[in-house]
Structures are given as C-alpha cells and as structure tokens.
Coordinates of C-alpha atoms in Angstrom, one line a residue:
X229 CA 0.0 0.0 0.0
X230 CA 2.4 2.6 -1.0
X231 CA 3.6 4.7 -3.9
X232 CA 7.0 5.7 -5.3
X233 CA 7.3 9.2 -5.3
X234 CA 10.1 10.9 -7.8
X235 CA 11.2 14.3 -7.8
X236 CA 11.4 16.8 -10.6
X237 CA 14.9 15.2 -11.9
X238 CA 13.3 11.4 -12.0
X239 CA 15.1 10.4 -9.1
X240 CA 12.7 8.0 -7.0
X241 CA 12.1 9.6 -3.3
X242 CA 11.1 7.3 -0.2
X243 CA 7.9 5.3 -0.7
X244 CA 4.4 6.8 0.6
X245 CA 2.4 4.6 2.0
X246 CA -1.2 4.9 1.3
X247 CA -2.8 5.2 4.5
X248 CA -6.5 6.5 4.2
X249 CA -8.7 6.7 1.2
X250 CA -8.1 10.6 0.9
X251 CA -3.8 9.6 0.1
X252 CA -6.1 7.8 -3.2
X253 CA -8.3 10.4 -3.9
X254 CA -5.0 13.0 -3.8
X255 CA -3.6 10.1 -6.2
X256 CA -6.5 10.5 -8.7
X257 CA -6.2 13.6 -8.8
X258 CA -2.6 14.1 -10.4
X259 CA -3.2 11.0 -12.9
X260 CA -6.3 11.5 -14.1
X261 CA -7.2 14.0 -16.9
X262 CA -8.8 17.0 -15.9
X263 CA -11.8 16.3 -18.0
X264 CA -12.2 13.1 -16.1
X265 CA -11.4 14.0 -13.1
X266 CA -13.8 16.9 -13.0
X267 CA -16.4 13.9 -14.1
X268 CA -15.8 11.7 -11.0
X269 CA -15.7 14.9 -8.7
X270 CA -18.6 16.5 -10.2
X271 CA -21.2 17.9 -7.9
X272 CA -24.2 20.0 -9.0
X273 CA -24.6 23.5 -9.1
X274 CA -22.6 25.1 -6.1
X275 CA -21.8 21.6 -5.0
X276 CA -23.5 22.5 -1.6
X277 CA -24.9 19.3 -1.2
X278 CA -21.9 17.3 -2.7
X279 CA -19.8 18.9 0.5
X280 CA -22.3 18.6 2.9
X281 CA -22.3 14.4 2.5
X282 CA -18.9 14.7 4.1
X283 CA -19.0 17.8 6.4
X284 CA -22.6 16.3 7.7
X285 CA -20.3 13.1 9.2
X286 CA -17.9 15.9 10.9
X287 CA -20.8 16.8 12.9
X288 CA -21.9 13.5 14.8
X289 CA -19.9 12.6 18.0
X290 CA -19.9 9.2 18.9
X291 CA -20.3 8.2 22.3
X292 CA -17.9 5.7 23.2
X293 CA -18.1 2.3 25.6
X294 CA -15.3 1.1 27.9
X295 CA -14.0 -2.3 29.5
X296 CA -16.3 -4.3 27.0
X297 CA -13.6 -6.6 25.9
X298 CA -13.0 -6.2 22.6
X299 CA -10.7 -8.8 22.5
X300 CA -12.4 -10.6 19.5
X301 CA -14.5 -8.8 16.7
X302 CA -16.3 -9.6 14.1
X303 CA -17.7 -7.5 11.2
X304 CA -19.5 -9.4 9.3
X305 CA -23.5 -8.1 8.0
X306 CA -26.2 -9.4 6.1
X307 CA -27.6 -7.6 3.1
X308 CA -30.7 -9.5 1.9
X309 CA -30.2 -12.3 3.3
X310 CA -26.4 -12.7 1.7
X311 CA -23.5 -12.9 4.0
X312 CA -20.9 -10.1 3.8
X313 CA -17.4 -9.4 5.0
X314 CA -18.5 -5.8 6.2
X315 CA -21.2 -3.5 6.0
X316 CA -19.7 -1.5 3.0
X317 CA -20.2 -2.1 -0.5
X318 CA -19.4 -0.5 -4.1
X319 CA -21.8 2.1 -5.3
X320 CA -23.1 2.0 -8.5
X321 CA -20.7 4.5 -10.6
X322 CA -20.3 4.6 -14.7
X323 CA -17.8 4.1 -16.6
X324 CA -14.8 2.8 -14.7
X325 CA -12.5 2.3 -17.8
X326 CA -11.9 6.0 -17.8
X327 CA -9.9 5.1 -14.4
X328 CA -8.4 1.7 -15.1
X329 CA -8.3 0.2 -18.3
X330 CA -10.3 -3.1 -17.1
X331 CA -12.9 -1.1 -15.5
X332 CA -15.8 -2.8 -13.7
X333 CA -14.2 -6.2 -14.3
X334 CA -11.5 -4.8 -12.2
X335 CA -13.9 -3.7 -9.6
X336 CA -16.1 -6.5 -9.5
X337 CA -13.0 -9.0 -9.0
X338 CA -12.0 -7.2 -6.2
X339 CA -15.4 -7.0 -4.2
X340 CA -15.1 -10.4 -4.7
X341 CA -11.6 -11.2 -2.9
X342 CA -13.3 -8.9 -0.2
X343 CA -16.5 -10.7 -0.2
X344 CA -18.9 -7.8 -0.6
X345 CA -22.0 -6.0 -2.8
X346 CA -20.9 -4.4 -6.0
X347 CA -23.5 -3.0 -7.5
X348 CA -23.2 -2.8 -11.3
X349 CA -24.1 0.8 -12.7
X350 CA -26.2 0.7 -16.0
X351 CA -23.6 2.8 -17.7
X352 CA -20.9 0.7 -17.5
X353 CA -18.0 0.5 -19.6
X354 CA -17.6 -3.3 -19.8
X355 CA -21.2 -5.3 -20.0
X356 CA -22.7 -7.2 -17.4
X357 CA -22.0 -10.6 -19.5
X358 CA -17.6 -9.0 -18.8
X359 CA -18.0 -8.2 -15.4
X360 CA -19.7 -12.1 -13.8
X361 CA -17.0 -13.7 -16.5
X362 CA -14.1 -11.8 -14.6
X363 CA -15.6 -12.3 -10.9
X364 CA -18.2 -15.4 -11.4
X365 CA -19.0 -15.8 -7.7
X366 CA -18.8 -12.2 -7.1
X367 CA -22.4 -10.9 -4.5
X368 CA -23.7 -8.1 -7.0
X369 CA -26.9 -6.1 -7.7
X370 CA -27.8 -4.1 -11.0
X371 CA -28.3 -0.6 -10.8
X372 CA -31.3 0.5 -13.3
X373 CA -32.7 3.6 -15.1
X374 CA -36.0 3.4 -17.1
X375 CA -35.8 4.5 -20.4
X376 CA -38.7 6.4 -22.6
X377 CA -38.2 3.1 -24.5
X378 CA -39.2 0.8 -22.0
X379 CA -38.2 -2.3 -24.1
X380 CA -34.8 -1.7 -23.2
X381 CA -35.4 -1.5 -19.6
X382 CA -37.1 -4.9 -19.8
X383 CA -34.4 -6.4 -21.9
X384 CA -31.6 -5.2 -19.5
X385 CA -33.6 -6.6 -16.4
X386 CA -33.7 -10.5 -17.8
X387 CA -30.6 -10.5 -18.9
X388 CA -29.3 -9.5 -15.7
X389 CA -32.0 -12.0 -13.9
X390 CA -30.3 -14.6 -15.7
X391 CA -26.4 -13.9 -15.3
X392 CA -27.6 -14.3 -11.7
X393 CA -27.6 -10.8 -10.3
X394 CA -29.0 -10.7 -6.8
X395 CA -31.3 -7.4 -6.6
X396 CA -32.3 -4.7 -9.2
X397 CA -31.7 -0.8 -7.8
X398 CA -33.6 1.1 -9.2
X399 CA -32.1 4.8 -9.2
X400 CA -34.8 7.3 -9.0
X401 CA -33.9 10.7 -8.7
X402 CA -32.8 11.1 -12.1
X403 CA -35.9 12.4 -14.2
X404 CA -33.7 14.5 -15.7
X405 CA -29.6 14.8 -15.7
X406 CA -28.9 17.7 -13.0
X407 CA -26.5 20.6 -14.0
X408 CA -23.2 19.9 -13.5
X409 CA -21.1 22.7 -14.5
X410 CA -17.5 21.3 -15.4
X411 CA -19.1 19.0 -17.6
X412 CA -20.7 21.1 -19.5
X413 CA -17.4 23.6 -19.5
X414 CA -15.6 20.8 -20.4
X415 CA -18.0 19.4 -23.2
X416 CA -17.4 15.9 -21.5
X417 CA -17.8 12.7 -23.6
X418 CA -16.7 9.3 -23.4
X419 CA -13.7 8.9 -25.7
X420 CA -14.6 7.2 -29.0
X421 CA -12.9 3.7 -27.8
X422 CA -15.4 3.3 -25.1
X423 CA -18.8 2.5 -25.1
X424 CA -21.6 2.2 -22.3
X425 CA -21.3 -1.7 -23.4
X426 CA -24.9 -2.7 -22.1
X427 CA -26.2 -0.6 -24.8
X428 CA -23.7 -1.6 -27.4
X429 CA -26.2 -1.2 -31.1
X430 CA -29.2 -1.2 -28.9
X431 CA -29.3 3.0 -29.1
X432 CA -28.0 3.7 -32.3
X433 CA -26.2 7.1 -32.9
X434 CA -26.9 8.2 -36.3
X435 CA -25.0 11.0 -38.0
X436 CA -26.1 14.2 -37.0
X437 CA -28.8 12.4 -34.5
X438 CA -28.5 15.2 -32.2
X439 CA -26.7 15.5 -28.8
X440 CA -25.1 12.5 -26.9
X441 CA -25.7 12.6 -22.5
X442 CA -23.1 10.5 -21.0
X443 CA -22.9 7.7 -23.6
X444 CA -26.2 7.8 -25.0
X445 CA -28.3 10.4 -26.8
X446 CA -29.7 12.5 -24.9
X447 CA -33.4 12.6 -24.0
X448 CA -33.4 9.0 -23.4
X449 CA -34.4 8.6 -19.8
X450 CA -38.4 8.9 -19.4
X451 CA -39.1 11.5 -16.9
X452 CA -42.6 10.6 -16.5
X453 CA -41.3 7.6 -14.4
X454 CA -43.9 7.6 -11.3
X455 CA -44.6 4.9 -8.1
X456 CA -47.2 2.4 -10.7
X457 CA -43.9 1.6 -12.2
X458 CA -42.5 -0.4 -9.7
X459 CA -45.3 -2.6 -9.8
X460 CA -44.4 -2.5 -13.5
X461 CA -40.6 -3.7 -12.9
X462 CA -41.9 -6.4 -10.2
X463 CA -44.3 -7.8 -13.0
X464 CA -41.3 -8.2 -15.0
X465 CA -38.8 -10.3 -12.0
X466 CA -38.8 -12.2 -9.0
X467 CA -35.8 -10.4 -8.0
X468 CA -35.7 -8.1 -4.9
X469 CA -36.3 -4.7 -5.5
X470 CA -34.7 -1.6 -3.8
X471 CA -35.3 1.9 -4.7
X472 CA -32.4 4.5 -4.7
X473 CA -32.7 8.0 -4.1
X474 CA -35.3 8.3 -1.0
X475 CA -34.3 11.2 1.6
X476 CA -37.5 11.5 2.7
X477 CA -39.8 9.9 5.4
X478 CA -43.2 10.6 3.0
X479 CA -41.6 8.7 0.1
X480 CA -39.8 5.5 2.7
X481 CA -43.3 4.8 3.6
X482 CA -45.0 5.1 0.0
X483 CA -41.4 2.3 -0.9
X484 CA -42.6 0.2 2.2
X485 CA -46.1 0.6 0.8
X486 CA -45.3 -0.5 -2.8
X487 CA -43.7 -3.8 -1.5
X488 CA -39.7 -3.0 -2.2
X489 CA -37.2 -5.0 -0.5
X490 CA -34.7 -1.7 0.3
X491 CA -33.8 1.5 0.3
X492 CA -30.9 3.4 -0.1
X493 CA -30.8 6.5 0.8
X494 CA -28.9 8.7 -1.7
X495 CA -28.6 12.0 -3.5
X496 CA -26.7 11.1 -6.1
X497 CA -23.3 11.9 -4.6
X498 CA -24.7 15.7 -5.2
X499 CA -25.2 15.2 -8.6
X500 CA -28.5 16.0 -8.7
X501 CA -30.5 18.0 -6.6
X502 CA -28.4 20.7 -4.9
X503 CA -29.3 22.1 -1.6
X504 CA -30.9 18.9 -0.5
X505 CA -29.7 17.4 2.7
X506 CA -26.8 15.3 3.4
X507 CA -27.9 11.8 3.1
X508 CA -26.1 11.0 6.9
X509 CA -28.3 13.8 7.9
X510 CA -31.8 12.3 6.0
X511 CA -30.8 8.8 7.2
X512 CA -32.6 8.8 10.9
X513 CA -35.9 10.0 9.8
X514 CA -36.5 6.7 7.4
X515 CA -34.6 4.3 9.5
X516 CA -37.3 5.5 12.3
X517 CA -40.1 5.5 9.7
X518 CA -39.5 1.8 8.3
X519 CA -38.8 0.7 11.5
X520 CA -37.2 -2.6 10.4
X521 CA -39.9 -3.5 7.7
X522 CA -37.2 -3.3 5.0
X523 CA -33.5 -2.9 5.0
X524 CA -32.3 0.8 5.0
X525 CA -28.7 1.1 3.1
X526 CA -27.3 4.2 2.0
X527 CA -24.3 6.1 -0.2
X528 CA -22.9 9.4 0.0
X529 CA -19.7 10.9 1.8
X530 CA -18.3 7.7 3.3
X531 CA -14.4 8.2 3.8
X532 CA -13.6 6.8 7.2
X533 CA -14.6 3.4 9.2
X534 CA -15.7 6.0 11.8
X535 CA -18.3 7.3 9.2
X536 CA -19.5 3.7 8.4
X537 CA -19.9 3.2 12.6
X538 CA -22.1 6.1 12.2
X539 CA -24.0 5.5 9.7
X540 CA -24.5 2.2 11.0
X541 CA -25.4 3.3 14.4
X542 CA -28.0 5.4 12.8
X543 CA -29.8 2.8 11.2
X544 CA -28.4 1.5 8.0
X545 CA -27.9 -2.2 7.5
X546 CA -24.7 -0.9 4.9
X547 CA -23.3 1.8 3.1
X548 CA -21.5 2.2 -0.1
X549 CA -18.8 3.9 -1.6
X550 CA -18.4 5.5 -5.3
X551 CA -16.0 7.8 -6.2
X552 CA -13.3 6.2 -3.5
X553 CA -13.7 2.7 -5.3
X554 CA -12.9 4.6 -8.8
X555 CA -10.0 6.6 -6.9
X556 CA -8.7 2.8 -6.2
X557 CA -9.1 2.2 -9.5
X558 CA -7.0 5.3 -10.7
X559 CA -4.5 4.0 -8.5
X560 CA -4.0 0.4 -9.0
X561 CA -7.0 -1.3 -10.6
X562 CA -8.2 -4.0 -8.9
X563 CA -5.8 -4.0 -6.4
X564 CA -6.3 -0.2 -5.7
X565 CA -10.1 -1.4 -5.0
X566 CA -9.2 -3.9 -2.8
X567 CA -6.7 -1.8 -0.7
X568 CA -9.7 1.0 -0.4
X569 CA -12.0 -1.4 0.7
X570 CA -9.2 -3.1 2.9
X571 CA -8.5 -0.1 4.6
X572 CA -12.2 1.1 5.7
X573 CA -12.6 -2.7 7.0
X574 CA -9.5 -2.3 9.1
X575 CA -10.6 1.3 9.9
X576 CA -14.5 0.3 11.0
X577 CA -13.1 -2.6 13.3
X578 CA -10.8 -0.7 14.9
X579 CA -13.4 2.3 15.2
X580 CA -16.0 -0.5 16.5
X581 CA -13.6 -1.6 18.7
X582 CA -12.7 1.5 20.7
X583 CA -16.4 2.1 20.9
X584 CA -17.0 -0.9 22.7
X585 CA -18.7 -3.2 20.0
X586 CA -17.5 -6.9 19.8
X587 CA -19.8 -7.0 16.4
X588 CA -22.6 -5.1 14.0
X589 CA -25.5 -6.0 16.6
X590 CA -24.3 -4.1 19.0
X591 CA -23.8 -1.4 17.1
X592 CA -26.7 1.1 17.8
X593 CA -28.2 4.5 18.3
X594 CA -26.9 5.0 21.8
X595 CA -23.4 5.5 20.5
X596 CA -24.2 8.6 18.7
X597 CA -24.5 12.4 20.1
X598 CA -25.2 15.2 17.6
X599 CA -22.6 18.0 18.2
X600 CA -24.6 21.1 19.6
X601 CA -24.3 24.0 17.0

C-alpha cells in the first residue's frame, strides 16, 4: 500500500504509504485527466450538497463504551439475506474504464476477494456478461434507469436475472440529468474507444442524431417515471427490488407501501439536486419510519470506518462507496479497489472496537451524540 514518489529530476524519493482513502483520492487527482477527473468529482450546481455528504459526518460525535472486551470482533453483516465481509459495498458508478483500463471487471474481481456487494451501474463501460465472467462468484446487484423506451429497460432486467444478479436498484432521482457545470465547460464525452457496453447497437447514434448525454443520446431517460412503475418492474422479475434515491420519510413509507425490499438512501453523490440534505443527515428519519420492515442502506460521503460506525449506528444495514472505489481504480486497478475497501474494514473494526462493539449487533443509536451548534 504505498507509492513511489520521484522528484522533478526522475530520481525516485522514499515510498508513501497509502494510509487513508483521501492519500487515493490526492492520487486520482494528479493522474487522471482534468476532464475526467472533474467527471468523478462532479457535484451540481454550487456543489452545496456534494460537501455537505462529508462535512454532515464531521458533525456527529460518537459516544464511546469502555472495558467491554473487545478482544475478539467480528464484522460481518447481512444484506438480503447474503452474507458479507462488512457493511460497505461499491456504489453504483459509470464508466470505470476511464480510471483503469479493465474497468468494472477490475472492480467486480475485487469485491469479490473482499466478499462484498458491488453493484453494477447501467452505464458501465464493460457489460454485465464481462463483469460475472471476470468475478463469477462475485455478490452483485444491477443498478437500473427506465428508459422512454421501456423495451430496453425490460431487456436489461432479464438479462441480468439470468447472469444471476442478486437485486435490481432502481435509481430514481434522475428524471432528468442535473447541472453539472465542469461537464458542461468541459464538453465531456466518453472517448470514441469506449462504449456504455450494455447498450452496445441497442441506441443507435446516427449521424447528426442530435446530442449525446453520458454515452447515450440525450433525451433518453423517461421523466414521466412515477410509483405504478415499480409494480411495472416487479411484474417483469422475482428479483428483490430496492429503490435508490429516498431522503424523505413521506416517500420511505410510500417504498414500504409499494412492497420494495430496500432503500438506499442517496442523493446522487450531489449530482442532482443541490441544496438537499446530506444523506447521513436524512438517514434517521426513514430508518425511524421503516422501522425494520425493510432494510435501509445508504451512499454518500463515506471516507472513514468511523463514518460507516455512524452511519450504521444510525440505522443503516450498509453503506457504499463511489467515487473512493474509482480513486482505487486510478491508483491500482483491482488491487487499488481492494486496498480502499481493505482499509475502511480495518478502519471500522478498529473504530467498533474502541467504541466498545464486539460486532454489527451491538452497534446502535446509543453511541451517537449530535454536536450542539
């Protein structure tokens, strides 16, 4: 876990080791291009809400428990009914060959060295069929969008049922793309050598077809998507379905209502919506509203162990990660995910630890204090 620095004659310095995931992020940084780079980082707007995931974490105390023996822990969760390593998993993020030339099969071999949920984003750069070849026993779920065209919504969701993906997440806060301004300053496209390979000849860009959004043309996403469709998608599979994108307690209970199996709560990372809360901060009111009828997970400004004690204190069964796992990427491919995800295991044990919490069930709301303003 370390990197060879070299100074400006080429001379190679001491080794840094890479200790937390913001030494990966700094990493990114210098060896990504700008253009991608500002992709990954991308908030919207003023980024207000983009900030806020992580400052919101900065604001919760954690009220630890002493002479508990900690002598032996274990941090091993459930999500679904599926056995994990700990309660952290990959978030669903597009187009991980712009970090790592073996993208998502990269990522999805290294959740499954770690033993934990990857979930697959629809606009990934290798297709679903690449990424269970390169990890066949890997735990995943398959992140979904519902397209004007609803064909190829139902298409995606059988072929995915029957590569034997565990869950379908169904993203919903994107009706429409939110404004993020680098890209647009930028003009960002995927380079001409990659594809959003789930969609390879299925949304055919003809000459002068208009404007491409993120792989696809634009325009392709049905805004008009409403709560009657998820009985639509569970008409179309038997598998679980868990709705991402809920910050409020109105719209958990309408989820619990319409017979999901999850929810994470999300905003996007702040791509969206700017100015909505920080998904830490929305997570209480749902947990406390569902009140265990369905599992609670949620994304959104995890760096630390210590953040995934709290969030798991809070309520949520587990969290995931995006832009970190595609920093890990940038780094060292598979290896870089694994050494990311390695590092907020070692982090969370040790945080449960001098907490006082032998394992995840004893995790709980008692070891949080909200800092007084």
């Amino acid at each position: 876990m370390s990197i060879t620095g070299c100074n400006k004659e080429g001379v190679r310095c001491a080794e840094m080791a890479m200790v937390c995931l913001t030494d990966f992020e700094e990493y990114a940084r210098e060896h990504l291009s700008k253009a991608t780079w500002d992709y990954y980082a991308a908030g919207a707007d003023e980024c207000c809400t983009r900030d806020d995931n992580l400052l919101a974490y900065k604001r919760i105390r954690l009220r630890p428990r002493i002479l508990r023996d900690v002598s032996i822990s274990d941090t091993r969760t459930t999500v679904q009914g599926t056995e994990i390593s700990f309660p952290v998993g990959i978030a669903p993020t597009a187009f991980h060959c712009l970090a790592w030339h073996e993208g998502e099969m990269a990522t999805a071999r290294a959740t499954e060295a770690v033993n934990t949920c990857y979930i697959t984003s629809t606009y990934s750069t290798c297709s679903v069929e690449e990424i269970v070849a390169a990890a066949p026993n890997g735990y995943r779920w398959f992140q979904l969008y519902v397209y004007r065209n609803r064909k190829v919504s139902e298409q995606i969701v059988h072929r995915v049922e029957a590569l034997g993906y565990k869950a379908l997440v169904l993203t919903v806060d994107v009706p429409y793309t939110g404004k993020r301004r680098n890209d647009i300053r930028n003009q960002f496209k995927l380079p001409p050598h990659l594809k959003v390979k789930n969609f390879d000849g299925v949304f055919e860009v003809k000459e002068n077809a208009g404007p491409e959004e993120y792989g696809i043309p634009a325009n392709t996403l049905d805004p008009s998507i409403s709560w009657k469709d998820v009985y639509w998608l569970q008409s179309l599979t038997r598998l679980p379905i868990i709705i991402k994108g809920i910050l409020t307690k109105e719209d958990a209970e309408l989820a619990v209502e319409h017979g999901v199996q999850g929810i994470i709560v999300s905003n996007h990372g702040g791509r969206q919506l700017d100015g909505g809360p920080a998904t830490i901060d929305a997570l209480s009111e749902i947990v406390d509203t569902v009140q265990g009828r369905i599992e609670v997970y949620l994304d959104g400004g995890i760096r630390t162990g210590s953040d995934v004690l709290k969030a798991v204190a809070l309520g949520a069964k587990c969290v995931f990660i995006g832009r970190p796992a595609v920093w890990g990427l940038a780094y060292k491919g598979e290896e870089g995910v694994r050494e990311v995800l390695q590092i907020l295991n070692d982090e969370f044990r040790l945080s449960m630890a001098l907490a006082g919490c032998r394992n995840v069930a004893e995790i709980n709301r008692n070891l949080i204090q909200f800092s007084k303003l």
